[in-house]
CSV table of C-alpha atoms in Angstrom, one decimal:
chain,number,residue,atom,x,y,z
A,1,MET,CA,0.0,0.0,0.0
A,2,ASP,CA,1.4,3.4,-1.0
A,3,GLN,CA,1.7,6.3,1.4
A,4,MET,CA,-1.4,8.1,0.1
A,5,ASN,CA,-3.5,5.0,0.9
A,6,LEU,CA,-2.0,4.6,4.3
A,7,ASP,CA,-2.6,8.2,5.1
A,8,ILE,CA,-6.3,7.9,4.1
A,9,VAL,CA,-6.8,4.7,6.1
A,10,SER,CA,-5.3,6.4,9.1
A,11,PHE,CA,-7.5,9.5,8.5
A,12,ILE,CA,-10.7,7.4,8.2
A,13,ASP,CA,-9.8,5.4,11.3
A,14,PHE,CA,-9.2,8.6,13.2
A,15,ARG,CA,-12.6,10.1,12.0
A,16,LYS,CA,-14.6,7.0,12.5
A,17,GLU,CA,-16.3,8.2,15.7
A,18,ASP,CA,-17.6,11.3,13.9
A,19,ILE,CA,-18.7,9.2,10.9
A,20,PHE,CA,-20.5,6.9,13.3
A,21,ASP,CA,-22.3,9.8,15.1
A,22,ARG,CA,-23.6,11.2,11.9
A,23,TRP,CA,-24.6,7.7,10.7
A,24,LYS,CA,-26.7,7.2,13.9
A,25,GLU,CA,-28.7,10.3,13.1
A,26,LYS,CA,-29.6,9.1,9.6
A,27,ILE,CA,-30.3,5.4,9.9
A,28,VAL,CA,-33.7,3.7,9.7
A,29,ILE,CA,-34.5,1.1,12.3
A,30,PRO,CA,-37.3,-1.4,11.7
A,31,SER,CA,-38.3,-1.5,15.4
A,32,GLU,CA,-37.0,-0.5,18.9
A,33,ASN,CA,-35.9,-4.1,19.5
A,34,ASP,CA,-33.5,-3.8,16.6
A,35,TYR,CA,-31.8,-0.6,17.9
A,36,GLU,CA,-28.8,-2.3,19.6
A,37,LYS,CA,-28.3,-4.8,16.7
A,38,ILE,CA,-28.2,-2.0,14.1
A,39,PHE,CA,-25.6,-0.1,16.2
A,40,LEU,CA,-23.4,-3.2,16.5
A,41,GLN,CA,-23.7,-3.8,12.7
A,42,GLY,CA,-22.7,-0.2,12.0
A,43,GLN,CA,-19.6,-0.4,14.2
A,44,LEU,CA,-18.5,-3.7,12.7
A,45,PHE,CA,-19.3,-2.5,9.2
A,46,LEU,CA,-17.1,0.6,9.6
A,47,LYS,CA,-14.2,-1.5,11.1
A,48,ILE,CA,-14.4,-4.1,8.3
A,49,LEU,CA,-14.4,-1.4,5.6
A,50,VAL,CA,-11.3,0.4,7.0
A,51,HIS,CA,-9.4,-2.9,7.1
A,52,ALA,CA,-10.7,-4.1,3.7
A,53,PHE,CA,-9.4,-0.9,2.1
A,54,SER,CA,-5.8,-2.1,2.5
A,55,PHE,CA,-6.4,-5.2,0.4
A,56,LYS,CA,-5.5,-5.5,-3.3
A,57,LYS,CA,-8.4,-6.2,-5.7
A,58,ASN,CA,-7.6,-9.9,-6.2
A,59,GLU,CA,-7.6,-10.4,-2.4
A,60,LEU,CA,-10.6,-8.3,-1.5
A,61,ASP,CA,-13.4,-10.7,-2.3
A,62,GLN,CA,-11.7,-13.5,-0.4
A,63,TYR,CA,-11.3,-11.3,2.6
A,64,LEU,CA,-14.8,-9.9,2.6
A,65,ASN,CA,-16.5,-13.3,2.2
A,66,LYS,CA,-14.4,-14.8,5.0
A,67,ILE,CA,-14.9,-11.9,7.4
A,68,ILE,CA,-18.7,-11.8,6.8
A,69,LEU,CA,-19.1,-15.5,7.5
A,70,GLU,CA,-17.0,-15.1,10.7
A,71,ASN,CA,-19.1,-12.2,11.9
A,72,ALA,CA,-22.5,-13.5,10.6
A,73,GLU,CA,-24.0,-13.6,14.1
A,74,VAL,CA,-23.1,-9.9,14.9
A,75,LEU,CA,-24.1,-8.8,11.4
A,76,ASN,CA,-27.3,-10.8,11.9
A,77,ILE,CA,-27.3,-11.5,8.2
A,78,TYR,CA,-29.3,-14.8,8.5
A,79,GLU,CA,-32.0,-13.2,10.7
A,80,ILE,CA,-32.4,-9.8,9.1
A,81,THR,CA,-36.1,-8.8,9.3
A,82,ASN,CA,-35.8,-6.7,6.2
A,83,ILE,CA,-32.7,-6.8,4.1
A,84,SER,CA,-33.6,-3.4,2.6
A,85,TYR,CA,-33.0,-1.7,6.0
A,86,PHE,CA,-29.5,-3.3,6.3
A,87,ILE,CA,-28.5,-2.1,2.8
A,88,TYR,CA,-29.9,1.4,3.3
A,89,ASN,CA,-28.1,1.9,6.6
A,90,ALA,CA,-24.9,0.4,5.1
A,91,ASN,CA,-25.1,2.9,2.2
A,92,ILE,CA,-25.3,5.8,4.8
A,93,ILE,CA,-21.9,4.8,6.1
A,94,LYS,CA,-20.7,4.6,2.6
A,95,ASN,CA,-21.8,8.2,1.9
A,96,GLU,CA,-20.4,9.5,5.2
A,97,MET,CA,-17.0,7.9,4.5
A,98,LEU,CA,-16.9,9.4,1.0
A,99,ILE,CA,-17.8,12.8,2.5
A,100,GLU,CA,-14.8,12.5,4.8
A,101,LEU,CA,-12.6,11.4,1.9
A,102,SER,CA,-13.6,14.4,-0.2
A,103,GLN,CA,-12.6,16.7,2.7
A,104,TYR,CA,-9.3,15.0,3.2
A,105,HIS,CA,-7.8,16.2,-0.2
A,106,SER,CA,-8.8,19.0,-2.5
A,107,ASN,CA,-7.0,17.6,-5.6
A,108,TRP,CA,-9.7,15.4,-7.4
A,109,GLU,CA,-7.2,13.8,-9.8
A,110,GLU,CA,-5.2,12.4,-6.9
A,111,ILE,CA,-8.2,11.4,-4.8
A,112,GLN,CA,-10.4,9.9,-7.6
A,113,PRO,CA,-8.7,6.4,-7.7
A,114,ILE,CA,-9.0,6.1,-3.9
A,115,TYR,CA,-12.6,7.4,-4.0
A,116,LEU,CA,-13.5,4.7,-6.5
A,117,LYS,CA,-11.7,2.0,-4.6
A,118,LEU,CA,-13.6,2.8,-1.4
A,119,SER,CA,-16.9,2.9,-3.2
A,120,GLU,CA,-16.2,-0.5,-4.8
A,121,THR,CA,-15.1,-2.0,-1.5
A,122,ILE,CA,-18.4,-1.1,0.1
A,123,ASP,CA,-20.4,-2.4,-2.9
A,124,ARG,CA,-18.5,-5.7,-2.8
A,125,PHE,CA,-19.2,-5.9,1.0
A,126,LEU,CA,-23.0,-5.5,0.4
A,127,PHE,CA,-22.9,-8.0,-2.4
A,128,PHE,CA,-21.4,-10.8,-0.2
A,129,VAL,CA,-23.8,-9.9,2.7
A,130,THR,CA,-26.9,-10.3,0.4
A,131,LYS,CA,-25.4,-13.3,-1.3
A,132,ASN,CA,-25.0,-15.2,2.0
A,133,TYR,CA,-28.4,-14.0,3.2
A,134,THR,CA,-30.1,-15.2,0.1
A,135,SER,CA,-28.2,-18.6,0.2
A,136,LYS,CA,-29.3,-19.1,3.8
A,137,LYS,CA,-32.9,-18.2,3.1
A,138,ASP,CA,-33.0,-20.6,0.1
A,139,GLN,CA,-31.6,-23.4,2.3
A,140,GLN,CA,-34.3,-22.7,5.0
A,141,ILE,CA,-37.0,-22.8,2.3
A,142,GLU,CA,-35.7,-26.1,0.9
A,143,GLU,CA,-35.6,-27.6,4.4
A,144,THR,CA,-39.2,-26.4,5.2
A,145,ASN,CA,-40.9,-27.3,1.9
A,146,PRO,CA,-40.5,-31.1,2.1
A,147,LEU,CA,-42.3,-30.9,5.5
A,148,ASN,CA,-45.1,-28.8,4.0
A,149,LYS,CA,-45.3,-31.1,1.0
A,150,ASP,CA,-45.5,-34.2,3.1
A,151,ASN,CA,-48.3,-32.7,5.3
A,152,HIS,CA,-50.2,-31.6,2.2
A,153,GLU,CA,-49.9,-35.0,0.6
A,154,GLU,CA,-50.9,-36.8,3.8
A,155,ARG,CA,-54.1,-34.6,3.9
A,156,LEU,CA,-54.8,-35.2,0.3
A,157,THR,CA,-54.4,-39.0,0.8
A,158,LEU,CA,-56.7,-38.9,3.8
A,159,LEU,CA,-59.3,-36.9,1.9
A,160,GLY,CA,-59.1,-39.2,-1.0
A,161,GLN,CA,-59.6,-42.3,1.2
A,162,MET,CA,-62.6,-40.6,3.0
A,163,THR,CA,-64.1,-39.6,-0.4
A,164,SER,CA,-63.5,-43.0,-1.9
A,165,SER,CA,-65.1,-44.8,1.1
A,166,PHE,CA,-68.1,-42.5,1.0
A,167,VAL,CA,-68.7,-42.9,-2.7
A,168,HIS,CA,-68.2,-46.6,-2.6
A,169,GLU,CA,-70.8,-46.9,0.2
A,170,PHE,CA,-73.1,-44.6,-1.7
A,171,ARG,CA,-73.1,-46.8,-4.8
A,172,ASN,CA,-74.6,-49.8,-3.1
A,173,PRO,CA,-78.0,-48.3,-2.3
A,174,LEU,CA,-77.9,-46.6,-5.7
A,175,THR,CA,-77.5,-50.0,-7.4
A,176,THR,CA,-80.5,-51.3,-5.5
A,177,ILE,CA,-82.6,-48.3,-6.6
A,178,HIS,CA,-81.5,-48.7,-10.2
A,179,GLY,CA,-82.5,-52.3,-10.2
A,180,PHE,CA,-86.0,-51.7,-8.7
A,181,VAL,CA,-86.6,-48.8,-11.2
A,182,GLN,CA,-85.9,-51.2,-14.0
A,183,LEU,CA,-88.2,-53.8,-12.5
A,184,LEU,CA,-90.9,-51.2,-12.0
A,185,ARG,CA,-90.6,-50.1,-15.6
A,186,SER,CA,-90.9,-53.7,-16.9
A,187,GLU,CA,-94.0,-54.3,-14.8
A,188,ASN,CA,-95.5,-50.9,-15.7
A,189,PRO,CA,-94.4,-50.0,-19.2
A,190,ASP,CA,-96.8,-47.1,-19.5
A,191,LEU,CA,-95.6,-45.4,-16.3
A,192,PRO,CA,-94.4,-41.9,-17.2
A,193,TYR,CA,-90.9,-40.5,-16.6
A,194,MET,CA,-89.3,-43.9,-16.1
A,195,ASP,CA,-86.8,-43.3,-19.0
A,196,ILE,CA,-85.8,-40.0,-17.5
A,197,ILE,CA,-85.3,-41.5,-14.0
A,198,LEU,CA,-83.2,-44.4,-15.4
A,199,SER,CA,-81.1,-41.9,-17.5
A,200,GLU,CA,-80.3,-39.8,-14.5
A,201,LEU,CA,-79.4,-42.9,-12.4
A,202,GLU,CA,-77.1,-44.1,-15.2
A,203,GLN,CA,-75.3,-40.7,-15.2
A,204,LEU,CA,-75.0,-40.8,-11.4
A,205,LYS,CA,-73.5,-44.2,-11.6
A,206,PHE,CA,-71.1,-42.9,-14.2
A,207,ARG,CA,-69.9,-40.1,-11.9
A,208,ILE,CA,-69.4,-42.5,-9.0
A,209,THR,CA,-67.4,-44.8,-11.2
A,210,GLN,CA,-65.3,-41.8,-12.2
A,211,PHE,CA,-64.4,-41.1,-8.6
A,212,LEU,CA,-63.7,-44.8,-7.8
A,213,MET,CA,-61.4,-45.1,-10.8
A,214,LEU,CA,-59.4,-42.1,-9.5
A,215,SER,CA,-59.0,-44.0,-6.2
A,216,ARG,CA,-57.9,-47.2,-8.1
A,217,LYS,CA,-60.6,-49.3,-6.3
A,218,GLU,CA,-62.4,-50.1,-9.5
A,219,MET,CA,-59.3,-51.9,-10.9
A,220,LEU,CA,-59.7,-54.8,-8.4
A,221,ASN,CA,-62.4,-56.6,-10.5
A,222,GLN,CA,-61.1,-55.7,-13.9
A,223,GLU,CA,-59.2,-57.8,-16.4
A,224,MET,CA,-57.5,-56.7,-19.6
A,225,ALA,CA,-59.2,-57.9,-22.8
A,226,LEU,CA,-59.3,-57.3,-26.5
A,227,PHE,CA,-62.4,-55.4,-27.5
A,228,SER,CA,-63.9,-53.7,-30.5
A,229,LEU,CA,-63.8,-49.9,-30.3
A,230,ASN,CA,-66.6,-49.8,-32.9
A,231,ASP,CA,-68.9,-51.9,-30.7
A,232,LEU,CA,-68.1,-49.8,-27.7
A,233,LEU,CA,-68.9,-46.6,-29.5
A,234,ASP,CA,-72.2,-48.1,-30.6
A,235,GLN,CA,-73.1,-48.8,-26.9
A,236,ILE,CA,-72.0,-45.3,-25.9
A,237,ALA,CA,-74.0,-43.7,-28.6
A,238,SER,CA,-77.2,-45.4,-27.3
A,239,PHE,CA,-76.3,-44.4,-23.7
A,240,ILE,CA,-75.8,-40.7,-24.5
A,241,TYR,CA,-78.7,-40.4,-27.0
A,242,PRO,CA,-81.1,-38.8,-24.4
A,243,ARG,CA,-78.5,-36.2,-23.6
A,244,LEU,CA,-77.8,-35.4,-27.2
A,245,LEU,CA,-81.5,-35.1,-27.9
A,246,GLU,CA,-82.0,-32.8,-24.9
A,247,ALA,CA,-79.1,-30.5,-25.8
A,248,ASN,CA,-79.9,-30.5,-29.6
A,249,VAL,CA,-76.5,-31.8,-30.5
A,250,GLU,CA,-75.8,-33.8,-33.6
A,251,LEU,CA,-73.4,-36.8,-33.3
A,252,GLU,CA,-71.4,-37.7,-36.4
A,253,ARG,CA,-69.2,-40.9,-36.6
A,254,GLU,CA,-66.5,-41.7,-39.1
A,255,LEU,CA,-64.8,-44.9,-38.0
A,256,GLU,CA,-62.7,-47.4,-39.9
A,257,GLU,CA,-63.7,-51.0,-39.5
A,258,ASN,CA,-62.1,-53.4,-37.0
A,259,LEU,CA,-60.7,-50.9,-34.6
A,260,PHE,CA,-59.5,-53.2,-31.8
A,261,VAL,CA,-58.0,-52.1,-28.5
A,262,SER,CA,-56.4,-54.2,-25.8
A,263,GLY,CA,-57.1,-52.9,-22.3
A,264,TYR,CA,-59.8,-52.3,-19.6
A,265,ILE,CA,-63.0,-51.8,-21.5
A,266,GLU,CA,-64.8,-50.0,-18.6
A,267,GLU,CA,-62.0,-47.5,-18.2
A,268,ILE,CA,-61.9,-46.7,-22.0
A,269,ARG,CA,-65.7,-46.4,-21.8
A,270,GLN,CA,-65.3,-44.0,-19.0
A,271,VAL,CA,-62.8,-41.8,-21.0
A,272,LEU,CA,-65.0,-41.6,-24.1
A,273,ILE,CA,-68.2,-40.8,-22.2
A,274,ASN,CA,-66.5,-38.2,-20.1
A,275,ILE,CA,-65.0,-36.4,-23.2
A,276,ILE,CA,-68.4,-36.5,-25.0
A,277,PHE,CA,-70.3,-35.3,-22.0
A,278,ASN,CA,-67.9,-32.4,-21.6
A,279,ALA,CA,-68.5,-31.5,-25.3
A,280,ILE,CA,-72.3,-31.6,-24.8
A,281,ASP,CA,-72.0,-29.4,-21.7
A,282,VAL,CA,-70.0,-26.8,-23.8
A,283,LEU,CA,-72.4,-27.0,-26.8
A,284,THR,CA,-75.5,-26.5,-24.7
A,285,GLU,CA,-74.3,-22.9,-23.9
A,286,GLN,CA,-74.2,-21.8,-27.6
A,287,MET,CA,-77.1,-20.9,-29.8
A,288,THR,CA,-75.5,-21.9,-33.1
A,289,SER,CA,-75.7,-25.4,-34.6
A,290,SER,CA,-73.8,-27.9,-32.5
A,291,VAL,CA,-71.9,-31.0,-33.7
A,292,ILE,CA,-69.8,-33.6,-32.1
A,293,LYS,CA,-67.7,-35.6,-34.6
A,294,ILE,CA,-65.9,-38.8,-33.7
A,295,LYS,CA,-63.3,-40.0,-36.1
A,296,GLY,CA,-61.4,-43.3,-35.7
A,297,PHE,CA,-58.6,-44.7,-37.8
A,298,ILE,CA,-55.4,-46.8,-37.8
A,299,THR,CA,-52.1,-45.1,-38.5
A,300,GLU,CA,-49.1,-46.5,-40.5
A,301,ASP,CA,-47.5,-47.9,-37.4
A,302,ARG,CA,-50.9,-49.6,-36.5
A,303,SER,CA,-51.7,-47.3,-33.6
A,304,ILE,CA,-55.4,-46.6,-33.0
A,305,VAL,CA,-56.4,-42.9,-33.1
A,306,LEU,CA,-59.7,-41.6,-32.0
A,307,GLU,CA,-60.5,-37.9,-32.5
A,308,THR,CA,-63.5,-36.4,-30.7
A,309,SER,CA,-64.2,-32.9,-32.0
A,310,ASN,CA,-66.9,-30.3,-31.2
A,311,THR,CA,-67.9,-27.0,-32.6
A,312,GLY,CA,-67.8,-25.2,-29.2
A,313,PRO,CA,-65.8,-22.0,-28.5
A,314,LYS,CA,-62.0,-22.0,-28.7
A,315,ILE,CA,-60.2,-23.0,-25.5
A,316,PRO,CA,-57.8,-20.2,-24.4
A,317,GLU,CA,-54.1,-21.0,-24.6
A,318,PRO,CA,-53.5,-20.7,-20.8
A,319,LEU,CA,-56.3,-23.1,-20.0
A,320,LEU,CA,-55.3,-25.5,-22.8
A,321,ASN,CA,-51.9,-25.9,-21.1
A,322,THR,CA,-53.5,-26.9,-17.8
A,323,ILE,CA,-56.7,-28.6,-18.9
A,324,PHE,CA,-55.6,-32.1,-17.8
A,325,ASP,CA,-54.4,-30.9,-14.4
A,326,PRO,CA,-56.4,-32.0,-11.3
A,327,PHE,CA,-59.1,-29.6,-10.1
A,328,VAL,CA,-58.9,-27.4,-13.2
A,329,THR,CA,-62.4,-26.7,-14.5
A,330,THR,CA,-64.5,-24.0,-16.1
A,331,LYS,CA,-67.8,-25.5,-15.0
A,332,LYS,CA,-69.7,-24.0,-12.0
A,333,THR,CA,-70.4,-27.4,-10.6
A,334,GLY,CA,-67.4,-29.3,-12.0
A,335,THR,CA,-64.8,-31.1,-9.9
A,336,GLY,CA,-61.9,-30.7,-12.3
A,337,LEU,CA,-61.1,-34.4,-12.1
A,338,GLY,CA,-62.8,-35.7,-15.3
A,339,LEU,CA,-60.0,-35.0,-17.8
A,340,TYR,CA,-57.3,-35.7,-15.2
A,341,VAL,CA,-58.8,-39.2,-14.8
A,342,CYS,CA,-59.1,-39.6,-18.5
A,343,LYS,CA,-55.4,-38.8,-19.1
A,344,GLU,CA,-54.4,-41.1,-16.2
A,345,ILE,CA,-56.3,-44.0,-17.8
A,346,ILE,CA,-55.0,-43.4,-21.3
A,347,GLU,CA,-51.4,-43.2,-20.1
A,348,LYS,CA,-51.9,-46.4,-18.1
A,349,HIS,CA,-52.8,-48.0,-21.4
A,350,GLU,CA,-49.5,-46.7,-22.8
A,351,GLY,CA,-51.3,-44.2,-24.9
A,352,GLN,CA,-51.6,-40.4,-25.3
A,353,LEU,CA,-54.4,-37.9,-24.7
A,354,TYR,CA,-54.1,-34.3,-25.8
A,355,CYS,CA,-56.3,-31.4,-26.9
A,356,THR,CA,-56.1,-28.9,-29.7
A,357,SER,CA,-58.5,-26.0,-30.2
A,358,ASP,CA,-59.1,-23.3,-32.8
A,359,ASP,CA,-62.0,-21.1,-33.8
A,360,GLU,CA,-63.8,-23.9,-35.6
A,361,TRP,CA,-63.1,-27.1,-33.7
A,362,THR,CA,-61.9,-28.3,-30.3
A,363,THR,CA,-60.5,-31.8,-30.6
A,364,PHE,CA,-59.5,-34.4,-28.0
A,365,THR,CA,-57.2,-37.0,-29.5
A,366,ILE,CA,-56.6,-40.4,-28.1
A,367,LYS,CA,-53.7,-42.5,-29.4
A,368,LEU,CA,-53.4,-46.1,-28.3
A,369,PRO,CA,-50.6,-48.6,-29.1
A,370,PRO,CA,-51.1,-51.3,-31.7
A,371,VAL,CA,-52.8,-54.5,-30.8
A,372,LYS,CA,-50.4,-57.5,-30.8
A,373,LYS,CA,-50.9,-59.6,-33.9
A,374,LYS,CA,-51.3,-62.8,-31.9
A,375,ASP,CA,-54.1,-61.3,-29.9
A,376,LEU,CA,-56.0,-60.5,-33.1
A,377,GLU,CA,-55.4,-64.0,-34.5
A,378,THR,CA,-56.7,-65.5,-31.2
A,379,ARG,CA,-59.9,-63.4,-31.4
A,380,LYS,CA,-60.5,-64.6,-35.0
A,381,GLU,CA,-60.2,-68.2,-33.9
């Protein structure tokens, strides 16, 4: 260190009490409880800066980082209530030291390099303080989040178990009611409103199955099988006919022959009905002509593709990106689980489910893997 630097360090050290007194009049303290802490910080800050000023540039960062970590408790950098107070008060010391420096020497050309070095030293000090503060806070967040996540997942699991048990118990009396309504209709074919009652019961059973599939309970009694997608869509068309008639929606089908799928037929049925019901709900809200078009075909790699399109309004891009997430819904009475369950089912069948939407059509595309050749041959036999 040259003589000029030594003289300035000595001068600043000599004037530090005056600097500190002026600093005390200008600082901002978050609360009375922080008064003593702020004073200790200021004294240490001033001491560190005077010492740091003697270091060369390539040694400065190493010294500052080391001294900050050693004095972290006094500086209170890991428990700072508001980091902005600390930075503001530190900059007051910076200003007061620069004021002293400007009064020390009147020749600006000689004092400028020292002025810049002192300013840079203070800036580097604040950089390492905030860096260590941020690092510690990030570590605390990482340590806390797993606990919050575990608690959240435990609550969701418990809620799911309670809901599943309730819905499962609810289905038993519903099955009894459904059976007796069918018996009543067969014995009294002219009794009015029976078709409406049966239709509503079928839809209620469908919603219950949706919840149970989400909880995985419905898989217990299922077996994978090879089935005709054409036949399944015929059955679904008959099932949803009352809803289509009520909503004044036209259903168009364009299916290649012999579309076979290997999987759980009830789960695939669930997916198709849910997508079609969603389309009907959307189409009932518009006054223009409403169409649902189902197109099925086999690709070059023998995959099965089923496209269900409707003439409803375009789905906004932000919603399109989250439409398969759980609890995302635009319906006033929706659960936000329907499409989530659909995607889970299709992916379990090693397939894909995605949605595209423009001003003319909104299309849900299901792509399922090819059926093994030996399975098709066994079916033909």
